[in-house]
Amino acid sequence: MNENTLCHFQSPACVLCQRTDDCPEKYGEKRTYKEYNLTVHYYCLLMSSGIWQRGEEDEGVYGFLIKDIRKEVNRAAKLKCNICKKKGASIGCVAPKCKRSYHFPCGVQRECIFQFMEHFGSYCWEHRPVQKLPSDESRGSSQCTICLEFVEHFPMYNILKSPCCKNAWFHRDCLQYQALSAGVFFFRCTVCNNKDKFQNEMLRMGIHIPEKDASWELEENAYQDLLQRYQHCDARRCLCRNGRDYNKPDSKWEIKCCQCCGSCGTHLACSPIESWEENWECIECRSIFAKSGNYQNQKKRSLATSEKIDVTGRLLEEPSPKCPRQSPGSQHGFLLRSPKMLYKESSCSGTLLDLPASNKMVMSISPLINSSSRNLSVRRMQLRIQKREASNILRELKLQINNAKTTRLNINRGNIWSSALKGFRGRNFNPANTMEVKFTNCKDRVETDAFHGSKHEFCRLLMLHLQNSSLFEGSYSKNLSLDSQAIKENLYYEAGKMIAVSLVHGGVPPSFFSKTLFNCLVYGPENVKPTVEDVADFDVAQTIKMIKSSRTLASLKSTISDCYEYLTIAGCLRPMTTLCDKDMLVNDLLIYHVIKRVHSPFESFRHGLKTLGVLEKIQMHPDAFSSILCHKPERLSARILGDLFTIHCLSGVNKVKGVDFWMGYLQDVEGGESAATLEDILVFATGTSSIPPIGFEPDPSVKFLHIKYPVGNRQLNCLELPITKTYEQFKNKMDFAISSALRLEVE
C-alpha cells in the first residue's frame, strides 16, 4: 500500500458529499464502517432525498440499510450539484417544480434550509421558509439573548426571531450550538421558557435539535457541588475578623444556614437572633413569607422542638434535577423519534413547568430547583469573593483621583468611539482628574445636563464598542486581533487606556478577555500556551486540527503540503521525520497565530493598561481581576439588590413591615409580576443599570418616609420610599414612580 492510499484510508471522504471534513456541529457525526468500506456524515445521510430508514436503530448505519445507502450513492452519482457543479448531489429541494440538487455542505454554504423533522425536507436558497416581521413591529436592534451581541431586527438566514417573545432575537449559530448542548429535553426559549412553540419554529427554520440528554446532565458528578453544606456569612456587615468563610462550631462564629433554603448563612454574632437555638431565615425567604402573610404570624421555635433540617440530608433524599421535568406517570416523560419517523410527544400535564404560580412559589424554596441553590457551587462562591477583592483594590486606586480638578467630555451617542477618542486624546485630558460626561445628539447639541450615572453609561457603551470592534477577535472570550490601520493610529494603546480609566472611575469592566489574553498580561506571552479555541480564524483552526489529528506520517505530510504557503508565512515550515513532530508544529502555529502575530498590538495595549497603575495591580492580584475581566457580571437578583441597599427608618416607623414590603416588591419584580425590572430599580435609585466593580459611592440606601410617592435621589444613591398600610399600595406606587421617571428620561 503506497503513501497516498494510506493517507486516503486514514482520512476517508463521505460517500455522499465526497468531503473529508469532520465537523459534527455542521455536518453531523462522521463515521467510518470498515466492514462495509463506508464513511458517511450523519446529516448527509439523514437529508438525502432517495433513502428512508427501513431498519431498526442498531441495523446498518443509524437504521439505514447498507444496500439502501449503496443505491442512494448510485442515484446521486448521476446528479450534478447546482452549487459546486460536481456529481453526487443527493439532496433535492422539495418545493414544487424546483429541480435544484446539491450536497449537504454546499447547501449549508449557500444558506439552504434543512428541516430535521417529519420527512426531513430541504429547501433551496430561493424557496426556503422565511420569518415575517409583523407590520406593527418597528425595526431596530437588540442583544442576542444567548451571546449578548447585538443583532438587527430583520429576519434573515443568520438571524432568527423567537415565535413566543416579541423582542427575543438570536443568531442562528448561537441557537444551533445551544440546541446541540441542551437536546430535546431542555432546548427552549431563553426568555419565556416556552418549549413546544419555540421548538416547532426552530425546526421549521432548520435548527437541528438532537434527541439526547443535555450535555450538562451527562457529566460525571455534575451535581457533586450540591452535596456541600453552605458555609459563608452573608450578613450585610460581617463582624468576624477571620473573614466570612470562617466557621467555628459551638461558638458565636459558627455559621448558621437559612432554615428554609439552606443557601444563605450568617455568623451568630452577625445576625439579629439572640440564641443559637432560634431559627433564622434569609431575606429572600422572609420576603416570600411576607407576601403570603405568614411571616409576622410565625413564631421562632427552639431547635429542640422543631424539625432539624439538614441540607445535605435533604439533597440526598431528593430526586435528580431531571425528575421534575418528567411526567409523574411514566419513567420516560418523552418519546424519542427515530430519523424519518413521525415524532410524538407524550403529554406532561403533571410536570413542574405546568404548576400554577402559587405552587411554583412554594417549591422555589427547595435548594434543588431554586436558582439560588446553584450558589452552592464552590467556583461561584470563589468568584464572588474575588470580585469583592477586586472592588477593594480599585477603591485603593481611586484614591489617586484629584476631586479638585475635572475633565469634561462631550460624547456623541451616535459615534461613541470617535468622540471618546477625541476626548481621551485632548490636551486637557488627565486620567487622574474627576471625569464629567455630557451626551450630545447627532446635531452636536447637549441632550441633557450631565446627569448622575452618565459617566457609567458612557463607560458601558465604550466597553460594548470595544468588544465588537476590530481590535479584538473571537466569539465570546476574545483575544487581540491584527489590524494594521489600528496599529498606525495607536488605537490598541487607547483601548487599554480606556479600560483602565473605566475601572478606576467606577465604570463597567470589559468582561470579555480570554484566559489566554489575561495570562499574557499577567505572566508574559512567553509563559503562556494558547489552545485551538483561541484561534478565531476558522480556516486556520481547521488546518491546526487536521495536523493535530493526523494518524500517520503520510497523512501529516499531505496536510502540510496543502497548507505549505501558510506555514511558510508563519515561519513554522520544517521537515517531518516522525509523527511526534506534529505536536511541536501545532504548538508553534498556535504561538505564532495567537501571540507572535499580534506582538505589536499587545505591547501597545499593555502599555495603555498601565494607566493609573491598573496593570500593576492586575499582575499582583490575578485571581481578583480575572473575575471581572474574564467573567460576565453576575445577573441582578432580588437577593443582590436586597443586600446592596442599607435600610433606614424614621423613629416610630414599623421597620419590619417596611422591609417586608421592600423585599416582597423585589421578589415580584424578579418573578415578572411587575412592569419594572431590577435594572429599572437600580437606574431609578443610582442612575446606572448595573453594579460597577468598584461599587457605589455613597453606598445605596433605602429610607422609609412620610411621603406620597417614591423618590430616587441619585446624588446620594438613595431610595426614599413611602409608608403604606398595605403591600398592594406600596407596589402600585413603586410601579408608577419608576415607570414615570424612566419614561420622562426617554422622552
XYZ file of C-alpha atoms in Angstrom:
747
model
C 0.000 0.000 0.000
C 1.578 3.327 -1.064
C 1.537 6.524 0.998
C -1.302 8.137 -0.960
C -3.553 5.119 -0.438
C -2.693 5.008 3.276
C -3.418 8.749 3.664
C -6.775 8.289 1.918
C -7.615 5.344 4.149
C -6.797 7.279 7.299
C -8.808 10.329 6.230
C -11.722 8.927 4.166
C -14.321 11.068 2.460
C -18.077 10.864 2.944
C -19.604 8.673 0.217
C -22.366 11.225 -0.355
C -20.679 14.639 -0.290
C -17.093 13.469 -1.008
C -15.700 15.741 1.718
C -13.221 14.701 4.409
C -14.341 17.395 6.873
C -15.045 16.145 10.382
C -17.238 18.877 11.889
C -20.139 17.402 13.920
C -21.650 20.843 14.572
C -22.136 21.499 10.858
C -22.372 18.113 9.147
C -23.244 15.727 11.965
C -21.110 12.895 13.249
C -18.749 11.365 10.709
C -18.440 7.591 10.993
C -16.350 5.019 9.153
C -17.532 1.407 8.898
C -14.563 -0.703 7.840
C -16.668 -3.842 7.418
C -18.732 -2.034 4.771
C -15.872 0.126 3.426
C -18.151 3.088 4.077
C -17.748 6.590 5.544
C -20.674 8.968 5.861
C -21.759 12.194 7.572
C -24.928 11.742 9.633
C -26.645 14.833 8.182
C -25.734 13.889 4.598
C -27.403 10.530 5.139
C -30.375 11.940 7.001
C -31.225 14.603 4.405
C -30.675 12.561 1.220
C -33.855 12.579 -0.839
C -33.939 8.966 -2.055
C -33.409 6.972 1.099
C -35.532 6.029 4.090
C -34.796 4.339 7.383
C -36.100 0.806 6.895
C -34.127 -0.972 9.609
C -34.015 -0.852 13.379
C -31.769 1.616 15.171
C -28.973 -0.950 15.558
C -29.116 -2.125 11.931
C -26.835 -0.812 9.213
C -25.899 2.855 9.673
C -28.244 4.698 12.067
C -31.005 2.321 10.954
C -30.356 2.871 7.220
C -29.646 -0.430 5.475
C -26.321 -0.739 3.657
C -27.916 -1.777 0.377
C -30.165 1.297 0.523
C -27.146 3.535 1.050
C -25.406 1.966 -1.967
C -28.482 2.628 -4.111
C -28.629 6.238 -2.936
C -24.944 6.779 -3.758
C -25.526 5.391 -7.264
C -28.614 7.588 -7.707
C -26.767 10.724 -6.548
C -23.787 9.966 -8.811
C -25.969 10.904 -11.791
C -26.968 14.301 -10.366
C -24.862 17.452 -10.602
C -24.739 19.880 -7.687
C -26.150 23.304 -8.648
C -23.594 24.955 -6.358
C -20.195 23.253 -6.803
C -21.092 21.713 -10.225
C -19.752 18.293 -9.152
C -21.609 14.966 -9.281
C -23.120 13.254 -6.232
C -25.829 15.757 -5.276
C -28.077 13.565 -3.130
C -30.365 16.300 -1.756
C -33.118 17.999 -3.737
C -35.332 20.982 -2.998
C -38.838 19.825 -2.026
C -40.549 22.924 -3.434
C -42.904 22.031 -6.328
C -41.311 22.288 -9.801
C -37.867 23.103 -8.333
C -35.208 20.799 -9.763
C -32.176 22.034 -7.828
C -29.923 19.409 -6.241
C -26.887 19.882 -4.024
C -24.560 18.298 -1.480
C -25.335 18.932 2.177
C -22.133 21.010 2.843
C -22.783 23.018 -0.319
C -26.351 23.654 0.833
C -25.118 24.893 4.200
C -22.694 27.225 2.454
C -25.443 28.540 0.135
C -27.812 29.043 3.126
C -30.349 26.350 2.274
C -32.788 25.220 4.962
C -32.765 21.593 6.170
C -35.702 20.581 8.348
C -34.795 17.838 10.825
C -38.369 16.664 11.372
C -41.084 14.504 9.825
C -39.982 13.860 6.196
C -36.668 15.723 6.606
C -37.243 18.104 3.732
C -34.758 20.530 2.248
C -35.373 23.937 0.641
C -33.002 25.741 -1.701
C -31.965 29.367 -1.274
C -34.930 30.640 -3.307
C -37.708 28.569 -1.727
C -36.527 28.350 1.875
C -39.023 29.425 4.577
C -38.574 32.904 5.997
C -39.857 34.503 9.147
C -42.103 37.523 8.667
C -41.741 40.716 10.669
C -45.174 41.918 11.893
C -46.261 45.183 10.263
C -46.697 46.865 13.652
C -43.214 45.902 14.824
C -40.552 48.544 14.287
C -37.050 47.872 13.008
C -34.235 48.214 15.471
C -31.592 46.142 17.220
C -31.201 44.263 20.466
C -28.900 41.761 22.089
C -28.939 38.108 21.106
C -30.153 36.551 24.343
C -27.515 33.811 24.080
C -24.234 35.552 23.170
C -25.418 39.082 24.176
C -24.001 40.607 20.983
C -26.289 42.970 19.050
C -28.475 41.751 16.183
C -30.636 43.752 13.799
C -34.402 43.173 13.977
C -34.629 41.834 10.446
C -35.422 38.142 9.795
C -32.795 36.531 7.570
C -30.893 33.254 7.362
C -28.378 34.094 10.086
C -30.852 35.936 12.343
C -33.946 34.256 13.792
C -36.826 35.637 15.827
C -38.495 33.889 18.738
C -42.108 32.908 17.926
C -43.210 33.366 21.546
C -41.392 36.552 22.670
C -41.733 39.816 20.767
C -38.244 41.188 21.418
C -36.195 37.965 21.506
C -33.781 37.637 18.565
C -30.940 35.170 18.059
C -28.002 34.333 15.847
C -28.579 31.044 14.012
C -25.186 29.706 15.110
C -25.949 30.550 18.758
C -29.270 28.701 18.576
C -27.692 25.675 16.902
C -24.938 25.376 19.488
C -27.481 25.742 22.294
C -29.731 23.087 20.744
C -26.834 20.639 20.408
C -25.930 21.217 24.039
C -29.433 21.235 25.532
C -31.079 18.488 23.480
C -34.802 17.981 23.037
C -35.484 17.930 26.786
C -34.043 21.336 27.663
C -33.974 23.384 24.436
C -36.497 26.177 24.930
C -36.874 29.964 24.650
C -34.249 31.666 26.788
C -36.683 34.478 27.670
C -40.063 32.912 28.459
C -39.042 29.243 28.779
C -41.627 28.165 26.174
C -40.770 24.800 24.664
C -43.369 23.481 22.187
C -43.988 26.616 20.118
C -40.308 27.564 20.223
C -39.028 24.134 19.133
C -41.567 23.838 16.310
C -40.499 27.171 14.837
C -36.798 26.432 15.177
C -37.235 23.034 13.487
C -39.118 24.765 10.656
C -36.207 27.194 10.256
C -33.606 24.433 10.084
C -32.267 24.146 13.635
C -31.327 20.554 14.483
C -32.495 19.533 17.967
C -30.843 16.193 18.821
C -32.796 13.545 20.692
C -30.380 13.249 23.589
C -29.996 14.406 27.139
C -28.409 17.787 27.841
C -24.606 17.817 27.882
C -24.523 19.011 31.491
C -26.712 16.090 32.559
C -24.203 13.633 31.116
C -21.207 14.992 33.023
C -19.939 12.692 35.736
C -20.513 14.134 39.211
C -22.108 17.223 37.639
C -24.168 17.867 40.780
C -21.490 16.973 43.303
C -21.322 20.583 44.492
C -24.941 20.396 45.642
C -23.940 17.930 48.345
C -21.829 20.542 50.094
C -23.217 22.443 53.013
C -23.228 26.206 52.592
C -20.643 27.893 54.840
C -20.423 31.619 54.192
C -21.640 34.635 56.165
C -23.951 36.767 54.001
C -24.709 39.430 56.592
C -24.564 42.994 55.305
C -21.593 43.641 57.592
C -19.635 40.622 58.800
C -18.010 41.205 62.195
C -15.657 38.232 62.045
C -12.008 39.241 61.762
C -11.145 35.899 60.151
C -13.460 36.525 57.218
C -16.886 35.469 56.025
C -15.841 31.850 55.416
C -14.593 31.305 58.975
C -16.660 28.726 60.850
C -16.020 27.679 64.457
C -18.603 25.186 65.796
C -20.253 25.795 69.185
C -19.292 29.462 69.262
C -20.637 32.798 68.108
C -18.601 32.306 64.901
C -20.379 29.132 63.827
C -22.216 29.673 60.543
C -25.972 29.065 60.672
C -27.828 28.382 57.417
C -31.308 29.596 56.495
C -33.853 27.086 57.761
C -35.873 27.321 54.523
C -33.491 27.328 51.557
C -30.146 26.445 53.131
C -28.330 28.621 50.562
C -27.618 31.637 52.793
C -25.735 31.795 56.051
C -24.695 34.049 58.920
C -22.495 34.013 61.984
C -24.456 34.162 65.231
C -22.606 37.380 66.125
C -23.548 38.938 62.764
C -27.240 38.017 62.922
C -30.232 39.518 64.780
C -31.018 36.263 66.577
C -30.157 36.212 70.274
C -29.790 32.486 70.855
C -28.315 29.747 68.715
C -31.452 27.672 69.345
C -33.576 30.140 67.363
C -34.284 29.530 63.707
C -33.026 32.027 61.131
C -34.358 32.892 57.677
C -32.565 34.789 54.925
C -34.143 37.943 53.468
C -35.318 36.139 50.301
C -37.283 33.519 52.216
C -38.509 36.160 54.659
C -39.921 38.164 51.758
C -41.795 35.097 50.452
C -43.403 34.660 53.863
C -44.160 38.387 53.917
C -46.106 38.226 50.662
C -48.056 35.203 51.835
C -48.837 36.942 55.139
C -47.251 34.198 57.227
C -44.044 35.858 58.303
C -45.332 38.063 61.084
C -47.518 35.206 62.354
C -44.539 32.884 62.565
C -43.105 32.267 65.976
C -39.477 31.455 66.410
C -39.165 27.899 67.579
C -36.449 26.211 69.528
C -34.413 23.711 67.609
C -35.199 21.267 70.373
C -38.898 21.322 69.485
C -38.712 21.904 65.755
C -37.649 19.678 62.936
C -33.935 19.857 62.402
C -33.247 20.418 58.752
C -30.004 19.081 57.380
C -29.249 20.426 53.903
C -27.102 17.512 52.843
C -29.692 15.040 54.032
C -32.460 16.777 52.097
C -30.421 16.802 48.934
C -29.663 13.115 49.163
C -33.357 12.303 49.566
C -34.486 14.459 46.617
C -34.728 13.019 43.099
C -32.269 14.085 40.428
C -32.791 17.526 38.830
C -34.291 15.902 35.717
C -37.091 14.143 37.581
C -39.449 17.139 37.983
C -39.405 17.605 34.211
C -40.776 14.115 33.585
C -44.363 13.021 33.639
C -45.236 11.509 37.003
C -46.996 8.635 35.358
C -44.078 7.418 33.307
C -40.428 6.826 33.824
C -39.732 8.355 30.422
C -41.504 11.667 30.039
C -40.741 11.917 26.315
C -40.822 9.542 23.361
C -37.754 9.892 21.174
C -38.240 9.704 17.424
C -36.086 7.799 15.008
C -34.842 9.531 11.855
C -37.549 9.900 9.226
C -40.241 8.595 11.591
C -43.112 10.704 12.895
C -42.400 12.263 16.263
C -44.988 12.017 19.043
C -44.572 13.730 22.338
C -46.262 12.379 25.414
C -48.448 14.721 27.422
C -46.761 16.112 30.518
C -49.626 17.827 32.253
C -48.214 16.907 35.621
C -44.757 18.389 35.162
C -43.294 21.136 37.265
C -43.500 23.633 34.398
C -47.293 23.345 34.325
C -47.863 24.004 38.010
C -49.807 27.123 38.992
C -47.797 30.146 40.027
C -48.694 29.731 43.678
C -47.260 26.226 43.736
C -44.122 27.390 41.981
C -43.530 29.968 44.708
C -43.720 27.362 47.435
C -41.456 24.970 45.561
C -38.864 27.653 44.829
C -37.664 27.348 48.418
C -36.212 23.931 47.662
C -32.426 24.104 47.225
C -32.568 21.663 44.331
C -34.698 23.629 41.872
C -34.214 27.194 43.090
C -31.620 29.162 41.147
C -30.034 30.245 44.436
C -29.110 26.625 45.118
C -26.586 26.888 42.336
C -24.718 29.361 44.537
C -23.589 26.326 46.487
C -21.063 25.824 43.706
C -17.610 26.375 45.102
C -16.471 28.080 41.915
C -19.241 30.668 42.059
C -18.500 31.454 45.647
C -14.832 31.914 44.790
C -15.795 34.337 42.011
C -17.894 36.417 44.418
C -15.031 36.609 46.908
C -12.559 37.516 44.159
C -14.877 40.246 42.838
C -15.090 41.755 46.318
C -11.292 41.714 46.473
C -11.088 43.443 43.073
C -13.529 46.069 44.353
C -11.269 46.845 47.322
C -8.211 47.119 45.074
C -9.994 49.501 42.691
C -11.080 51.645 45.644
C -7.417 51.984 46.582
C -6.548 53.054 43.030
C -9.363 55.594 43.101
C -7.622 57.465 45.930
C -5.252 58.973 43.347
C -8.171 60.756 41.604
C -7.987 64.525 42.151
C -11.518 65.652 43.076
C -10.482 69.309 42.826
C -9.915 69.092 39.065
C -12.482 67.996 36.487
C -12.126 66.791 32.915
C -15.295 67.276 30.863
C -16.112 65.003 27.929
C -18.798 65.735 25.331
C -19.865 62.352 23.952
C -21.969 61.779 20.854
C -24.144 58.674 21.306
C -24.261 58.180 17.547
C -20.460 57.981 17.293
C -19.290 56.843 20.708
C -15.808 55.756 19.575
C -14.768 58.900 17.696
C -15.987 61.276 20.400
C -14.380 59.164 23.148
C -11.117 59.049 21.221
C -11.212 62.815 20.754
C -11.819 63.348 24.466
C -9.092 60.958 25.651
C -6.563 62.489 23.244
C -7.483 66.033 24.213
C -4.755 68.323 25.526
C -6.558 68.865 28.820
C -7.427 65.201 29.464
C -5.865 63.788 32.607
C -6.930 60.296 33.769
C -6.260 61.348 37.371
C -8.879 64.133 37.224
C -12.540 63.680 38.061
C -14.413 62.854 34.865
C -17.703 64.517 33.905
C -19.642 63.276 30.863
C -22.302 65.059 28.809
C -24.096 63.278 25.986
C -24.950 65.054 22.744
C -27.306 64.087 19.972
C -26.483 63.717 16.300
C -26.692 67.503 15.761
C -23.996 68.003 18.386
C -26.337 69.607 20.891
C -26.377 68.636 24.515
C -29.158 66.122 25.161
C -29.459 66.902 28.830
C -27.313 68.329 31.524
C -24.745 65.941 32.927
C -26.888 63.505 34.886
C -25.850 61.251 37.691
C -24.831 57.980 36.043
C -23.850 59.451 32.666
C -20.215 58.510 33.285
C -21.242 54.925 33.972
C -23.427 54.880 30.851
C -20.535 56.233 28.774
C -18.179 53.536 30.081
C -20.782 50.839 29.372
C -21.258 51.952 25.770
C -17.499 52.269 25.315
C -16.792 48.730 26.587
C -19.556 47.387 24.345
C -17.982 49.105 21.339
C -14.536 47.695 22.169
C -15.967 44.202 22.496
C -17.425 44.356 18.974
C -14.564 46.327 17.404
C -11.880 45.083 15.018
C -9.304 45.351 17.823
C -10.484 42.028 19.264
C -11.435 38.695 17.689
C -13.334 35.655 18.905
C -16.949 34.785 19.677
C -17.217 35.071 23.454
C -13.775 35.118 25.069
C -11.724 37.456 22.920
C -8.042 37.865 22.038
C -6.335 40.768 20.339
C -6.627 40.838 16.561
C -4.207 42.183 13.968
C -5.436 45.465 12.453
C -2.686 47.335 10.629
C -4.674 50.565 10.463
C -5.333 50.430 14.210
C -1.602 49.964 14.807
C -0.834 53.070 12.744
C -3.375 55.104 14.709
C -2.179 53.683 18.048
C -5.702 52.514 18.874
C -4.571 49.493 20.909
C -2.910 51.818 23.388
C -6.045 53.950 23.580
C -8.190 50.844 24.161
C -6.007 49.744 27.085
C -6.095 53.257 28.498
C -9.894 53.460 28.225
C -10.333 50.131 30.036
C -8.030 51.271 32.866
C -9.860 54.592 33.219
C -13.256 52.870 33.201
C -12.227 50.504 36.011
C -10.815 53.205 38.298
C -13.534 55.799 37.641
C -16.346 53.403 38.557
C -17.303 52.173 35.093
C -18.036 48.666 33.891
C -15.257 46.123 33.216
C -14.705 44.688 29.704
C -15.600 41.116 30.896
C -14.682 39.603 27.514
C -10.961 38.834 27.903
C -9.966 35.281 27.048
C -7.953 33.348 29.611
C -5.017 33.394 27.200
C -5.050 37.182 26.775
C -5.363 37.655 30.537
C -2.481 35.264 31.268
C -0.303 37.061 28.707
C -0.910 40.329 30.577
C -0.127 38.753 33.954
C 2.678 36.283 33.273
C 4.049 37.476 29.922
C 3.365 35.982 26.452
C 6.478 33.813 26.635
C 4.977 31.857 29.556
C 1.543 31.198 28.034
C 0.462 28.199 25.961
C -2.558 29.009 23.746
C -5.119 26.439 22.588
C -7.025 25.870 19.351
C -10.057 27.603 20.913
C -8.034 30.851 20.872
C -7.866 30.783 17.055
C -10.766 32.841 15.690
C -9.953 32.226 12.015
C -11.968 29.134 11.019
C -9.624 28.052 8.194
C -6.514 28.341 10.376
C -8.223 26.460 13.199
C -9.241 23.666 10.812
C -5.690 23.439 9.493
C -4.294 23.100 13.007
C -6.925 20.475 13.888
C -6.094 18.460 10.762
C -2.397 18.497 11.637
C -3.162 17.525 15.211
C -5.476 14.664 14.171
C -3.060 13.134 11.659
C -2.676 9.419 12.407
C 0.196 8.585 10.042
C 3.314 10.345 8.844
C 1.983 10.207 5.270
C -1.258 11.989 6.154
C 0.723 14.549 8.162
C 2.964 15.322 5.179
C -0.076 15.575 2.916
C -1.743 18.087 5.246
C 1.460 20.131 5.466
C 1.681 20.142 1.681
C -1.862 21.531 1.447
C -1.048 24.448 3.763
C 2.545 24.965 2.606
C 2.098 28.684 1.911
C 0.622 29.486 5.325
C 3.321 27.526 7.163
C 5.975 29.440 5.222
C 4.464 32.819 6.173
C 4.217 31.717 9.807
C 7.844 30.579 9.791
C 6.798 27.137 11.002
C 7.647 25.057 7.934
C 10.001 22.214 8.822
C 10.679 18.654 7.682
C 8.574 15.996 9.404
C 10.615 12.900 10.241
C 8.326 11.301 12.802
C 4.645 11.570 13.688
C 5.583 13.089 17.054
C 6.868 16.203 15.243
C 3.243 17.282 14.713
C 2.870 18.266 18.389
C 5.720 20.748 18.162
C 4.352 22.069 14.868
C 0.867 22.591 16.361
C 2.373 24.397 19.349
C 4.452 26.664 17.081
C 1.414 27.503 14.937
C -0.674 28.401 17.989
C 2.042 30.598 19.436
C 2.518 32.330 16.084
C -1.167 32.980 15.374
C -2.309 33.918 18.882
C 0.804 35.574 20.343
C 3.658 36.407 17.941
C 1.371 37.675 15.160
C -0.135 40.296 17.500
C 3.062 41.203 19.355
C 2.905 44.889 18.375
C -0.808 45.342 19.289
C -0.232 43.505 22.560
C 2.628 45.753 23.642
C 0.604 48.880 22.852
C -2.456 47.502 24.655
C -0.372 46.520 27.685
C 1.192 49.977 27.820
C -2.282 51.580 27.788
C -3.395 49.362 30.691
C -0.584 50.797 32.807
C -2.662 53.987 33.148
C -3.372 54.780 36.809
C -1.382 51.690 37.847
C -4.074 49.229 36.740
C -1.778 46.704 35.004
C 0.494 46.516 38.038
C -2.473 45.628 40.265
C -3.675 43.057 37.709
C -0.291 41.347 37.858
C -0.228 41.475 41.666
C -3.787 40.131 42.088
C -4.548 37.927 39.035
C -7.368 35.901 40.620
C -9.270 39.012 41.691
C -9.030 40.753 38.302
C -9.713 37.574 36.337
C -13.176 37.561 37.915
C -14.081 40.918 36.358
C -12.071 40.858 33.117
C -12.812 37.277 32.005
C -16.263 36.682 33.513
C -19.529 38.488 32.848
C -21.045 40.406 35.784
C -23.473 38.467 37.923
C -27.042 38.991 36.813
C -29.120 41.174 39.120
C -31.424 39.327 41.508
C -33.722 40.242 44.369
C -31.121 38.919 46.747
C -28.313 41.044 45.297
C -30.379 44.249 45.429
C -31.611 43.376 48.906
C -28.020 43.100 50.124
C -26.931 46.195 48.195
C -29.304 48.690 49.852
C -28.947 49.569 53.534
C -32.350 50.228 55.121
C -33.031 53.257 57.353
C -36.303 54.117 59.111
C -37.712 57.087 60.955
C -38.313 56.610 64.652
C -41.783 55.195 65.273
C -41.940 53.523 61.834
C -42.525 49.767 61.681
C -39.208 48.700 60.179
C -40.138 45.039 59.826
C -43.243 45.915 57.793
C -41.240 48.263 55.553
C -38.546 45.638 54.965
C -41.186 43.037 54.148
C -42.833 45.326 51.579
C -39.467 46.245 50.033
C -38.237 42.632 49.767
C -41.647 41.469 48.585
C -41.537 44.024 45.791
C -38.053 42.884 44.720
C -39.318 39.312 44.566
C -42.330 40.361 42.476
C -40.102 42.248 40.032
C -37.740 39.302 39.721
C -40.674 36.979 39.106
C -42.057 39.185 36.315
C -45.117 40.283 38.301
C -44.328 43.964 37.793
C -43.842 46.230 34.791
C -40.488 47.313 36.224
C -37.252 45.312 36.119
C -34.482 45.029 38.679
C -32.323 47.148 36.366
C -35.062 49.822 36.350
C -34.989 49.942 40.152
C -31.223 50.389 40.138
C -31.432 53.123 37.479
C -34.186 54.870 39.444
C -32.015 54.911 42.574
C -28.487 55.395 41.187
C -28.741 56.318 37.507
C -26.939 53.119 36.458
C -28.260 49.756 35.286
C -25.509 47.557 36.723
C -23.260 47.417 39.757
C -19.751 48.625 38.890
C -16.822 46.517 40.165
C -15.646 49.396 42.347
C -19.088 49.685 43.950
C -21.166 52.775 44.615
C -20.161 55.914 46.477
C -22.016 56.582 48.694
C -23.426 53.115 49.423
C -27.026 52.713 48.174
C -29.676 53.039 50.848
C -33.451 52.852 51.383
C -35.312 55.331 53.597
C -38.944 54.983 54.659
C -40.509 58.436 54.982
C -43.941 60.030 55.290
C -44.129 60.924 51.589
C -46.752 60.258 48.903
C -44.648 58.640 46.169
C -41.170 57.037 45.945
C -38.243 59.300 45.071
C -34.898 58.272 43.598
C -32.158 60.527 44.962
C -29.357 59.661 42.557
C -26.832 62.059 44.032
C -26.964 60.046 47.271
C -27.825 56.673 45.660
C -30.866 56.678 47.918
C -34.412 55.374 47.509
C -36.924 57.372 49.550
C -39.996 55.173 49.915
C -43.481 55.936 51.259
C -45.022 54.296 54.320
C -48.204 52.483 53.272
C -50.786 50.365 55.038
C -50.896 47.511 52.545
C -48.419 45.869 50.223
C -50.636 46.486 47.167
C -50.494 50.243 47.786
C -46.712 50.052 48.105
C -46.348 48.039 44.885
C -48.631 50.312 42.850
C -46.769 53.438 43.946
C -43.385 51.871 43.170
C -44.502 50.799 39.691
C -45.974 54.217 38.926
C -42.955 56.225 40.150
C -40.342 54.083 38.392
C -42.174 53.875 35.055
C -42.922 57.620 35.075
C -39.336 58.591 35.840
C -37.837 56.332 33.188
C -40.422 57.401 30.577
C -39.517 61.055 31.137
C -35.832 60.258 30.637
C -36.524 58.530 27.334
C -38.616 61.443 26.102
